[in-house]
Amino acid sequence: MARRFIAKRGDTPSTKDRRTSNVRRAVAEEYTIKEALEIFISAKEAEGIRPRTVLDYRQHAEYFSRFMENDEFLISEITPERIREYVNYLRKERRAYDGDETRVKDVKGLSVNTINTRLRTMKTMCIFWHGEGMLDYNPMVGIKMMRDDELEEVPGLTDEEVDKVLNSYDEKQFAEWRDKTLVLLLLDTGMRINEAVNLQVEQIDFKRLSVYVSSQIAKNRKRRDIPLSREVAKRLKLLIEETRQYFGSDVQYLFMTAYGEDFSADTFRRRLNRLKRRLDIPRLSPHMFRHTFARNYVLNGGDIFTLQQILDHADIKTTRKYVQMDDEHVRSQHNKFSPVRRLLKRSGRARL
């Protein structure tokens, strides 16, 4: 029977095992950001995340790598101090749309919402890496989301801006007629741009006047039917007929490029950006049509609970944020629903 060698007093099996475990942890394998990212993404893909989310994870990791000025840095170098330096860099130095020549990028500093989105991604990654033993501690534990004095929301378009956009399209040109049809669809349904550009012909019910959004493309992974106005349904039907006439009867997607290729959300964003400069509109993006729909839906008498279902919001608070009223709309609603005006009219003293 082998005899146990005792090198030091008090070296019981339990204390020795603990010390050995600590040594193993101290010399644990170091992971580069690329290695750690692949492990993280592989685990998330096993959970069923979507390809778009994977792209976002990769993009956000690339943003941080640029800040670190090294795409092979070790994740153990991610410290609370470095994260705070990164936040300040995003706030004060990073230019919005840097690298995109089609965007204006004179203003330094990203929006609070954009910075918080990147921090949430980093938080998710660090929680995973710490849980897997790839990090000794979670450097995001003490990092808080940024706060702004005023809640930052994407504004809707004014009625004048909507008219300006719609009247700008030359409907004799297929691409512009398609763009106008897409804008009208967004204004009519409040759909997300990725849901709209990925619509297939079979998702339109022309008899029931509704659009079926499958769980595969819905952001919250819940299928839903969205009511469709007769006028927009008519345009969609004509778009399908013309698209199939140009590119063949087997075309399944509603929105195609003038070359018969897939029409992406990014392509539409670039076209809106060019249109924005031509029309001299301060801001113009696909998401603004969604906010415009939400605001007008409520102004026209729609209830916020139905709106929540149409917009596919899990929380009613999110829906409330979408209904942003400018001063003109606030004055208009006050003038229409003022209790005093009704009181004076009822008492026959409206002239007062």
Tab-separated table of C-alpha atoms in Angstrom, residues 80 84 138-145:
chain	number	residue	atom	x	y	z
A	80	PRO	CA	-14.608	47.973	-14.985
A	84	ARG	CA	-16.051	53.073	-18.212
A	138	ASN	CA	-17.842	39.682	-13.944
A	139	PRO	CA	-16.481	43.177	-14.757
A	140	MET	CA	-19.974	44.448	-15.621
A	141	VAL	CA	-21.379	43.963	-12.103
A	142	GLY	CA	-20.846	47.568	-11.029
A	143	ILE	CA	-21.529	49.160	-14.437
A	144	LYS	CA	-24.871	50.957	-14.715
A	145	MET	CA	-26.789	51.907	-17.824
